[in-house]
């Protein structure tokens, strides 16, 4: 493990899933510090506010001293550089993810030549999980306990209830 290397795992995490948690655990085996960077997500219509997503991630990842969770706005490059990151972690579930992530890694290499992008795959039992699917299942009244930690599930149920979509 590279104990002095800071890795940043950016995403919207709307909500954080067991797949995200699995990627974080894998990243912790490689890097001394993993910063889960919760993006404002200007390009997406988020179900949860950024602060709610930060809080969910902190709850889900509590107990791991290697992990920090922070919200950010603006370019991920600025966040990574400001935190001294030397690696950016990206979770890849399938070939369709890889195509997009490969293009993104190329752009990030251009913007941050000193930062390496590391692709990690979640355990096969989590490869089909996406935040989009989890949100839709919850909004339509389905069970999400097999896709999220209990604290995230609770927040998701409460959010759906508050929207009058139960």
Coordinates of N, CA, C and O in Angstrom, one line a residue:
X1 N 0.8 -1.2 0.0 CA 0.0 0.0 0.0 C 0.9 1.2 0.0 O 1.9 1.3 0.7
X2 N 0.5 2.2 -0.8 CA 1.2 3.5 -0.8 C 0.6 4.4 0.3 O -0.3 5.1 0.0
X3 N 1.2 4.3 1.5 CA 0.6 5.0 2.6 C 0.7 6.5 2.5 O -0.1 7.2 3.2
X4 N 1.6 7.0 1.7 CA 1.7 8.5 1.7 C 0.9 9.0 0.5 O 0.9 10.2 0.2
X5 N 0.3 8.2 -0.3 CA -0.5 8.7 -1.5 C -1.9 8.9 -1.2 O -2.6 8.1 -0.6
X6 N -2.4 10.1 -1.6 CA -3.8 10.5 -1.4 C -4.5 10.2 -2.7 O -4.0 10.7 -3.8
X7 N -5.6 9.5 -2.6 CA -6.4 9.2 -3.8 C -7.8 9.9 -3.6 O -8.3 9.9 -2.4
X8 N -8.3 10.4 -4.7 CA -9.6 11.0 -4.6 C -10.6 10.2 -5.4 O -10.3 9.8 -6.6
X9 N -11.7 9.9 -4.9 CA -12.8 9.1 -5.5 C -14.0 10.1 -5.7 O -14.8 10.2 -4.8
X10 N -14.1 10.7 -6.9 CA -15.2 11.7 -7.1 C -16.4 11.1 -7.6 O -16.4 10.0 -8.3
X11 N -17.6 11.7 -7.3 CA -18.8 11.2 -7.9 C -19.9 12.0 -7.2 O -19.7 12.8 -6.3
X12 N -21.2 11.8 -7.7 CA -22.3 12.5 -7.1 C -22.9 11.6 -6.0 O -23.4 12.2 -5.1
X13 N -22.7 10.3 -6.0 CA -23.2 9.5 -4.9 C -24.6 9.8 -4.5 O -24.8 10.1 -3.3
X14 N -25.5 9.7 -5.4 CA -26.9 10.1 -5.2 C -27.9 8.9 -5.4 O -28.5 8.9 -6.4
X15 N -27.9 8.0 -4.5 CA -27.2 7.9 -3.2 C -26.0 7.0 -3.3 O -25.8 6.4 -4.3
X16 N -25.2 7.0 -2.2 CA -24.1 6.0 -2.1 C -24.7 4.6 -2.1 O -25.6 4.3 -1.4
X17 N -24.1 3.7 -2.9 CA -24.5 2.3 -3.0 C -23.5 1.4 -2.4 O -22.3 1.8 -2.1
X18 N -23.8 0.2 -2.2 CA -22.8 -0.8 -1.7 C -21.7 -1.0 -2.8 O -20.6 -1.3 -2.4
X19 N -22.0 -0.7 -4.0 CA -20.9 -0.8 -5.0 C -19.9 0.3 -4.8 O -18.7 0.1 -4.9
X20 N -20.4 1.5 -4.5 CA -19.5 2.6 -4.2 C -18.6 2.3 -2.9 O -17.4 2.5 -2.9
X21 N -19.3 1.7 -1.9 CA -18.6 1.4 -0.7 C -17.5 0.3 -1.0 O -16.4 0.4 -0.4
X22 N -17.8 -0.6 -1.8 CA -16.9 -1.7 -2.2 C -15.6 -1.1 -2.9 O -14.5 -1.4 -2.6
X23 N -15.9 -0.1 -3.8 CA -14.7 0.5 -4.5 C -13.9 1.3 -3.5 O -12.6 1.3 -3.6
X24 N -14.5 2.0 -2.5 CA -13.7 2.7 -1.5 C -12.9 1.7 -0.7 O -11.7 1.9 -0.5
X25 N -13.4 0.6 -0.3 CA -12.7 -0.4 0.4 C -11.5 -0.9 -0.4 O -10.4 -1.1 0.2
X26 N -11.7 -1.2 -1.6 CA -10.6 -1.6 -2.5 C -9.5 -0.5 -2.6 O -8.3 -0.8 -2.6
X27 N -10.0 0.7 -2.8 CA -9.0 1.8 -2.8 C -8.2 2.0 -1.6 O -7.0 2.3 -1.6
X28 N -8.8 1.7 -0.4 CA -8.1 1.7 0.9 C -7.0 0.7 1.0 O -6.0 0.9 1.7
X29 N -7.1 -0.4 0.2 CA -6.0 -1.4 0.2 C -4.8 -0.9 -0.6 O -3.7 -1.4 -0.5
X30 N -5.0 0.1 -1.4 CA -3.9 0.6 -2.3 C -3.3 2.0 -1.8 O -2.2 2.2 -2.1
X31 N -4.1 2.8 -1.2 CA -3.7 4.2 -0.9 C -3.9 4.4 0.6 O -4.8 3.9 1.3
X32 N -3.0 5.3 1.1 CA -3.1 5.7 2.6 C -4.3 6.5 2.9 O -4.9 6.3 4.0
X33 N -4.7 7.4 2.1 CA -5.8 8.2 2.3 C -6.7 8.2 1.1 O -6.2 8.4 -0.1
X34 N -8.0 8.0 1.3 CA -9.0 8.0 0.2 C -10.0 9.1 0.5 O -10.7 9.0 1.6
X35 N -10.0 10.1 -0.3 CA -11.0 11.2 -0.1 C -12.2 10.9 -1.1 O -12.0 10.9 -2.3
X36 N -13.3 10.7 -0.5 CA -14.6 10.6 -1.3 C -15.1 12.0 -1.5 O -15.4 12.7 -0.6
X37 N -15.0 12.4 -2.8 CA -15.3 13.8 -3.1 C -16.7 13.8 -3.7 O -17.0 13.4 -4.9
X38 N -17.7 14.3 -3.0 CA -19.1 14.4 -3.4 C -19.3 15.6 -4.2 O -19.2 16.8 -3.7
X39 N -19.6 15.4 -5.5 CA -19.7 16.6 -6.4 C -21.1 17.2 -6.3 O -22.1 16.5 -6.1
X40 N -21.1 18.5 -6.5 CA -22.4 19.2 -6.5 C -23.3 18.6 -7.6 O -24.5 18.6 -7.5
X41 N -22.7 18.2 -8.7 CA -23.5 17.5 -9.8 C -24.4 18.5 -10.6 O -25.5 18.2 -10.7
X42 N -23.8 19.6 -11.0 CA -24.5 20.6 -11.8 C -25.2 20.0 -13.0 O -26.2 20.5 -13.5
X43 N -24.6 18.9 -13.6 CA -25.1 18.4 -14.8 C -26.2 17.3 -14.6 O -26.8 16.8 -15.5
X44 N -26.5 17.0 -13.3 CA -27.5 16.0 -13.0 C -28.5 16.6 -12.1 O -28.2 17.5 -11.3
X45 N -29.7 16.1 -12.2 CA -30.8 16.4 -11.2 C -30.7 15.5 -10.1 O -31.1 14.3 -10.1
X46 N -30.1 15.9 -9.0 CA -29.9 15.1 -7.8 C -31.2 15.0 -7.0 O -31.9 15.9 -6.8
X47 N -31.4 13.8 -6.4 CA -32.5 13.6 -5.5 C -32.2 14.2 -4.1 O -33.0 14.8 -3.5
X48 N -30.9 14.1 -3.7 CA -30.5 14.6 -2.4 C -29.6 15.8 -2.6 O -28.9 16.0 -3.6
X49 N -29.6 16.7 -1.6 CA -28.7 17.9 -1.6 C -27.3 17.4 -1.5 O -27.0 16.2 -1.1
X50 N -26.3 18.2 -1.8 CA -25.0 17.8 -1.6 C -24.7 17.5 -0.2 O -24.0 16.5 0.1
X51 N -25.2 18.3 0.8 CA -24.9 18.1 2.2 C -25.5 16.7 2.6 O -24.9 16.0 3.4
X52 N -26.7 16.4 2.1 CA -27.3 15.1 2.4 C -26.4 14.0 1.9 O -26.2 12.9 2.6
X53 N -25.9 14.1 0.7 CA -25.0 13.1 0.1 C -23.7 13.0 0.9 O -23.2 11.9 1.0
X54 N -23.2 14.1 1.3 CA -21.9 14.0 2.1 C -22.2 13.3 3.4 O -21.5 12.4 3.8
X55 N -23.3 13.6 4.1 CA -23.7 13.0 5.3 C -23.9 11.5 5.1 O -23.5 10.7 6.0
X56 N -24.6 11.1 4.1 CA -24.8 9.7 3.8 C -23.5 8.9 3.6 O -23.3 7.8 4.1
X57 N -22.6 9.5 2.8 CA -21.3 8.9 2.6 C -20.5 8.8 3.9 O -19.9 7.7 4.2
X58 N -20.6 9.8 4.7 CA -19.9 9.7 6.0 C -20.4 8.6 6.9 O -19.7 7.9 7.5
X59 N -21.7 8.5 6.9 CA -22.4 7.4 7.7 C -22.0 6.1 7.2 O -21.7 5.2 7.9
X60 N -22.1 5.9 5.9 CA -21.9 4.6 5.3 C -20.4 4.2 5.4 O -20.1 3.0 5.5
X61 N -19.5 5.1 5.4 CA -18.1 4.8 5.5 C -17.4 5.1 6.8 O -16.2 5.0 7.0
X62 N -18.3 5.3 7.8 CA -17.8 5.6 9.2 C -16.9 4.4 9.7 O -17.2 3.2 9.3
X63 N -16.0 4.7 10.5 CA -15.2 3.6 11.1 C -13.9 3.3 10.3 O -13.1 2.4 10.7
X64 N -13.7 3.9 9.2 CA -12.5 3.7 8.4 C -11.7 5.0 8.4 O -12.0 6.0 7.8
X65 N -10.6 5.0 9.2 CA -9.8 6.2 9.4 C -9.1 6.7 8.2 O -8.6 7.8 8.1
X66 N -9.0 5.8 7.2 CA -8.3 6.2 5.9 C -9.2 7.1 5.0 O -8.7 7.7 4.1
X67 N -10.5 7.1 5.3 CA -11.5 7.7 4.4 C -11.9 9.1 5.0 O -12.2 9.2 6.1
X68 N -11.9 10.1 4.1 CA -12.4 11.4 4.4 C -13.5 11.6 3.3 O -13.4 11.2 2.2
X69 N -14.5 12.3 3.7 CA -15.6 12.7 2.8 C -15.8 14.2 2.8 O -15.9 14.8 3.8
X70 N -15.7 14.7 1.6 CA -15.9 16.2 1.4 C -16.8 16.5 0.2 O -16.7 15.7 -0.8
X71 N -17.5 17.5 0.3 CA -18.3 18.0 -0.9 C -17.4 19.0 -1.7 O -16.5 19.6 -1.1
X72 N -17.8 19.1 -2.9 CA -17.0 20.1 -3.7 C -17.9 20.6 -4.9 O -18.8 19.9 -5.3
X73 N -17.6 21.8 -5.3 CA -18.2 22.4 -6.5 C -17.1 22.7 -7.5 O -15.9 22.8 -7.1
X74 N -17.4 22.9 -8.7 CA -16.3 23.3 -9.7 C -15.7 22.1 -10.3 O -16.2 21.0 -10.2
X75 N -14.5 22.3 -10.8 CA -13.7 21.2 -11.5 C -13.1 20.3 -10.5 O -12.5 20.7 -9.5
X76 N -13.2 19.0 -10.8 CA -12.6 18.0 -9.9 C -11.1 18.2 -9.9 O -10.4 18.0 -8.9
X77 N -10.5 18.7 -11.0 CA -9.1 19.0 -11.1 C -8.7 19.9 -9.9 O -7.7 19.7 -9.2
X78 N -9.4 21.0 -9.7 CA -9.1 21.9 -8.7 C -9.2 21.3 -7.3 O -8.3 21.5 -6.4
X79 N -10.2 20.4 -7.1 CA -10.3 19.7 -5.8 C -9.1 18.8 -5.6 O -8.5 18.8 -4.5
X80 N -8.8 18.0 -6.6 CA -7.7 17.0 -6.4 C -6.4 17.7 -6.2 O -5.6 17.3 -5.3
X81 N -6.1 18.7 -6.9 CA -4.8 19.4 -6.8 C -4.7 20.1 -5.4 O -3.7 20.0 -4.7
X82 N -5.8 20.7 -5.0 CA -5.9 21.4 -3.7 C -5.6 20.4 -2.5 O -5.1 20.8 -1.5
X83 N -6.1 19.2 -2.7 CA -5.9 18.2 -1.6 C -4.6 17.4 -1.7 O -4.3 16.5 -0.9
X84 N -3.8 17.7 -2.7 CA -2.6 17.0 -2.9 C -2.7 15.5 -3.4 O -1.9 14.7 -3.2
X85 N -3.8 15.3 -4.1 CA -4.1 14.0 -4.7 C -3.1 13.6 -5.7 O -2.7 14.4 -6.6
X86 N -2.7 12.3 -5.7 CA -1.8 11.8 -6.8 C -2.5 10.7 -7.6 O -2.0 10.3 -8.6
X87 N -3.7 10.3 -7.1 CA -4.5 9.3 -7.9 C -6.0 9.7 -7.8 O -6.4 10.2 -6.8
X88 N -6.6 9.4 -8.9 CA -8.1 9.6 -9.0 C -8.7 8.2 -9.2 O -8.3 7.5 -10.1
X89 N -9.5 7.8 -8.3 CA -10.2 6.5 -8.4 C -11.5 6.6 -9.1 O -12.3 7.5 -8.9
X90 N -11.7 5.7 -10.0 CA -13.0 5.6 -10.8 C -13.5 4.2 -10.7 O -12.7 3.2 -11.0
X91 N -14.7 4.0 -10.4 CA -15.3 2.7 -10.4 C -15.9 2.4 -11.8 O -16.5 3.2 -12.4
X92 N -15.6 1.2 -12.2 CA -16.1 0.8 -13.6 C -16.8 -0.6 -13.4 O -16.3 -1.5 -12.9
X93 N -18.1 -0.6 -13.9 CA -18.9 -1.8 -13.8 C -18.9 -2.6 -15.0 O -19.0 -3.8 -15.0
X94 N -18.9 -1.9 -16.2 CA -19.1 -2.7 -17.4 C -18.3 -1.9 -18.5 O -17.8 -0.8 -18.4
X95 N -18.3 -2.5 -19.7 CA -17.7 -1.9 -20.9 C -18.2 -0.6 -21.2 O -17.5 0.4 -21.5
X96 N -19.5 -0.4 -21.0 CA -20.1 0.9 -21.3 C -19.6 2.0 -20.4 O -19.4 3.1 -20.8
X97 N -19.4 1.6 -19.1 CA -18.7 2.6 -18.2 C -17.3 2.9 -18.6 O -16.9 4.0 -18.6
X98 N -16.6 1.9 -19.0 CA -15.2 2.0 -19.4 C -15.0 3.0 -20.5 O -14.1 3.8 -20.5
X99 N -15.8 3.0 -21.5 CA -15.7 3.9 -22.7 C -15.8 5.3 -22.2 O -14.9 6.1 -22.5
X100 N -16.7 5.7 -21.4 CA -16.9 7.0 -20.9 C -15.7 7.4 -20.0 O -15.1 8.4 -20.1
X101 N -15.4 6.4 -19.0 CA -14.3 6.7 -18.1 C -13.0 6.8 -18.7 O -12.1 7.6 -18.3
X102 N -12.7 6.1 -19.8 CA -11.5 6.2 -20.6 C -11.3 7.6 -21.2 O -10.2 8.2 -21.1
X103 N -12.4 8.1 -21.7 CA -12.4 9.5 -22.3 C -12.1 10.5 -21.2 O -11.3 11.4 -21.3
X104 N -12.8 10.3 -20.1 CA -12.7 11.2 -18.9 C -11.2 11.2 -18.4 O -10.7 12.2 -18.1
X105 N -10.7 10.0 -18.3 CA -9.3 9.8 -17.8 C -8.3 10.6 -18.7 O -7.4 11.2 -18.3
X106 N -8.5 10.5 -20.0 CA -7.7 11.2 -21.0 C -7.7 12.7 -20.8 O -6.7 13.4 -20.8
X107 N -8.9 13.2 -20.6 CA -9.1 14.7 -20.3 C -8.5 15.0 -19.0 O -7.8 16.1 -18.9
X108 N -8.7 14.2 -18.0 CA -8.1 14.5 -16.7 C -6.6 14.5 -16.7 O -5.9 15.2 -16.0
X109 N -6.0 13.5 -17.5 CA -4.5 13.5 -17.6 C -4.0 14.8 -18.3 O -3.0 15.3 -17.9
X110 N -4.8 15.3 -19.2 CA -4.4 16.6 -19.8 C -4.5 17.7 -18.8 O -3.6 18.6 -18.8
X111 N -5.5 17.7 -18.0 CA -5.7 18.8 -17.0 C -4.8 18.6 -15.8 O -4.4 19.6 -15.1
X112 N -4.5 17.3 -15.4 CA -3.7 17.0 -14.2 C -2.6 16.0 -14.6 O -2.8 14.8 -14.3
X113 N -1.5 16.4 -15.3 CA -0.6 15.4 -15.8 C 0.1 14.6 -14.6 O 0.6 13.5 -14.9
X114 N 0.1 15.1 -13.4 CA 0.8 14.4 -12.3 C -0.1 13.5 -11.5 O 0.3 12.9 -10.5
X115 N -1.4 13.4 -12.0 CA -2.4 12.6 -11.3 C -2.8 11.4 -12.1 O -3.1 11.6 -13.3
X116 N -2.7 10.2 -11.6 CA -3.0 9.0 -12.3 C -4.5 8.6 -12.0 O -4.9 8.7 -10.9
X117 N -5.2 8.1 -13.0 CA -6.5 7.6 -12.9 C -6.4 6.1 -12.7 O -5.7 5.4 -13.5
X118 N -7.0 5.6 -11.7 CA -7.0 4.2 -11.4 C -8.4 3.6 -11.5 O -9.3 4.2 -10.8
X119 N -8.6 2.7 -12.3 CA -10.0 2.1 -12.5 C -10.1 0.9 -11.5 O -9.2 0.0 -11.6
X120 N -11.1 0.8 -10.8 CA -11.4 -0.3 -9.9 C -12.8 -0.9 -10.2 O -13.7 -0.1 -10.4
X121 N -12.9 -2.2 -10.2 CA -14.2 -2.8 -10.4 C -14.7 -3.3 -9.0 O -13.9 -3.8 -8.2
X122 N -16.0 -3.1 -8.8 CA -16.6 -3.6 -7.6 C -16.7 -5.1 -7.7 O -16.6 -5.7 -8.7
X123 N -16.9 -5.7 -6.5 CA -17.2 -7.2 -6.5 C -18.3 -7.5 -7.5 O -19.2 -6.7 -7.7
X124 N -18.3 -8.7 -8.0 CA -19.3 -9.1 -9.0 C -20.7 -8.9 -8.5 O -21.7 -8.7 -9.2
X125 N -20.9 -9.1 -7.2 CA -22.3 -9.0 -6.6 C -22.8 -7.5 -6.6 O -24.0 -7.3 -6.4
X126 N -21.9 -6.6 -6.9 CA -22.3 -5.2 -7.0 C -22.3 -4.5 -8.4 O -22.6 -3.4 -8.5
X127 N -21.8 -5.3 -9.3 CA -21.6 -4.7 -10.6 C -22.8 -4.2 -11.4 O -22.7 -3.3 -12.3
X128 N -23.9 -4.6 -11.0 CA -25.2 -4.2 -11.7 C -25.8 -3.0 -11.0 O -26.8 -2.5 -11.5
X129 N -25.3 -2.6 -9.8 CA -26.0 -1.6 -9.0 C -25.5 -0.2 -9.6 O -24.4 0.1 -9.8
X130 N -26.5 0.7 -9.7 CA -26.2 2.1 -10.1 C -27.1 2.9 -9.2 O -28.2 2.5 -8.8
X131 N -26.7 4.1 -8.9 CA -27.5 5.1 -8.1 C -28.8 5.3 -8.8 O -29.8 5.5 -8.1
X132 N -28.7 5.5 -10.1 CA -30.0 5.7 -10.9 C -31.0 4.6 -10.6 O -32.2 4.9 -10.4
X133 N -30.6 3.4 -10.8 CA -31.5 2.3 -10.5 C -32.0 2.3 -9.1 O -33.2 2.1 -8.9
X134 N -31.2 2.5 -8.1 CA -31.6 2.5 -6.7 C -32.6 3.6 -6.5 O -33.6 3.4 -5.8
X135 N -32.4 4.8 -7.0 CA -33.3 5.9 -6.8 C -34.7 5.5 -7.4 O -35.7 5.7 -6.8
X136 N -34.6 5.0 -8.7 CA -35.9 4.7 -9.3 C -36.7 3.6 -8.6 O -37.9 3.6 -8.5
X137 N -36.0 2.6 -8.1 CA -36.6 1.5 -7.4 C -37.3 2.0 -6.1 O -38.4 1.7 -5.8
X138 N -36.5 2.9 -5.4 CA -37.1 3.5 -4.2 C -38.3 4.4 -4.5 O -39.3 4.3 -3.8
X139 N -38.2 5.2 -5.5 CA -39.3 6.1 -5.9 C -40.6 5.3 -6.3 O -41.7 5.7 -6.0
X140 N -40.3 4.2 -6.9 CA -41.5 3.3 -7.3 C -41.9 2.3 -6.2 O -42.8 1.5 -6.5
X141 N -41.4 2.5 -5.0 CA -41.9 1.7 -3.9 C -41.2 0.4 -3.7 O -41.6 -0.5 -2.9
X142 N -40.1 0.1 -4.4 CA -39.4 -1.2 -4.3 C -38.4 -1.2 -3.1 O -38.1 -0.1 -2.5
X143 N -37.9 -2.4 -2.8 CA -37.0 -2.6 -1.7 C -35.5 -2.3 -2.2 O -35.2 -2.7 -3.3
X144 N -34.8 -1.5 -1.4 CA -33.4 -1.2 -1.8 C -32.4 -1.7 -0.8 O -31.2 -1.4 -1.0
X145 N -32.8 -2.4 0.2 CA -31.9 -2.8 1.3 C -30.7 -3.6 0.8 O -29.6 -3.6 1.4
X146 N -30.9 -4.4 -0.4 CA -29.8 -5.2 -0.9 C -28.8 -4.4 -1.7 O -27.7 -4.9 -2.1
X147 N -29.0 -3.1 -1.9 CA -28.2 -2.2 -2.7 C -27.5 -1.1 -1.9 O -26.6 -0.5 -2.4
X148 N -27.9 -0.8 -0.7 CA -27.4 0.3 0.1 C -27.2 -0.2 1.5 O -27.7 -1.2 2.0
X149 N -26.4 0.6 2.2 CA -26.2 0.4 3.7 C -27.5 0.8 4.4 O -28.3 1.5 3.8
X150 N -27.7 0.3 5.6 CA -29.0 0.6 6.3 C -29.2 2.1 6.5 O -30.3 2.6 6.3
X151 N -28.2 2.9 6.8 CA -28.3 4.3 7.0 C -28.8 5.0 5.7 O -29.6 5.9 5.7
X152 N -28.2 4.6 4.5 CA -28.6 5.2 3.3 C -30.0 4.7 2.9 O -30.8 5.6 2.5
X153 N -30.4 3.5 3.2 CA -31.7 3.0 2.9 C -32.7 3.9 3.7 O -33.7 4.3 3.1
X154 N -32.4 4.1 5.0 CA -33.3 4.9 5.8 C -33.5 6.3 5.2 O -34.6 6.8 5.1
X155 N -32.4 6.9 4.8 CA -32.5 8.3 4.3 C -33.3 8.3 2.9 O -34.0 9.2 2.6
X156 N -33.1 7.3 2.2 CA -33.8 7.2 0.9 C -35.3 7.0 1.1 O -36.1 7.7 0.4
X157 N -35.7 6.2 2.0 CA -37.1 6.0 2.3 C -37.7 7.3 2.8 O -38.8 7.7 2.4
X158 N -37.0 8.0 3.7 CA -37.5 9.3 4.2 C -37.6 10.3 3.1 O -38.5 11.1 3.1
X159 N -36.6 10.4 2.2 CA -36.6 11.3 1.1 C -37.8 11.1 0.2 O -38.6 12.0 -0.2
X160 N -38.0 9.8 -0.2 CA -39.2 9.5 -1.0 C -40.5 9.8 -0.3 O -41.4 10.4 -0.9
X161 N -40.6 9.5 1.0 CA -41.8 9.9 1.7 C -42.0 11.4 1.7 O -43.1 11.8 1.6
X162 N -40.9 12.2 1.9 CA -41.0 13.6 1.9 C -41.5 14.2 0.6 O -42.1 15.3 0.6
X163 N -41.2 13.5 -0.5 CA -41.7 13.9 -1.8 C -43.1 13.5 -2.1 O -43.6 13.7 -3.2
X164 N -43.7 12.7 -1.2 CA -45.0 12.2 -1.4 C -45.1 11.1 -2.5 O -46.1 10.9 -3.1
X165 N -44.0 10.3 -2.6 CA -43.9 9.3 -3.6 C -43.9 7.9 -3.1 O -43.4 7.0 -3.7
X166 N -44.4 7.7 -1.9 CA -44.4 6.4 -1.3 C -45.5 5.5 -1.7 O -46.5 6.0 -2.2

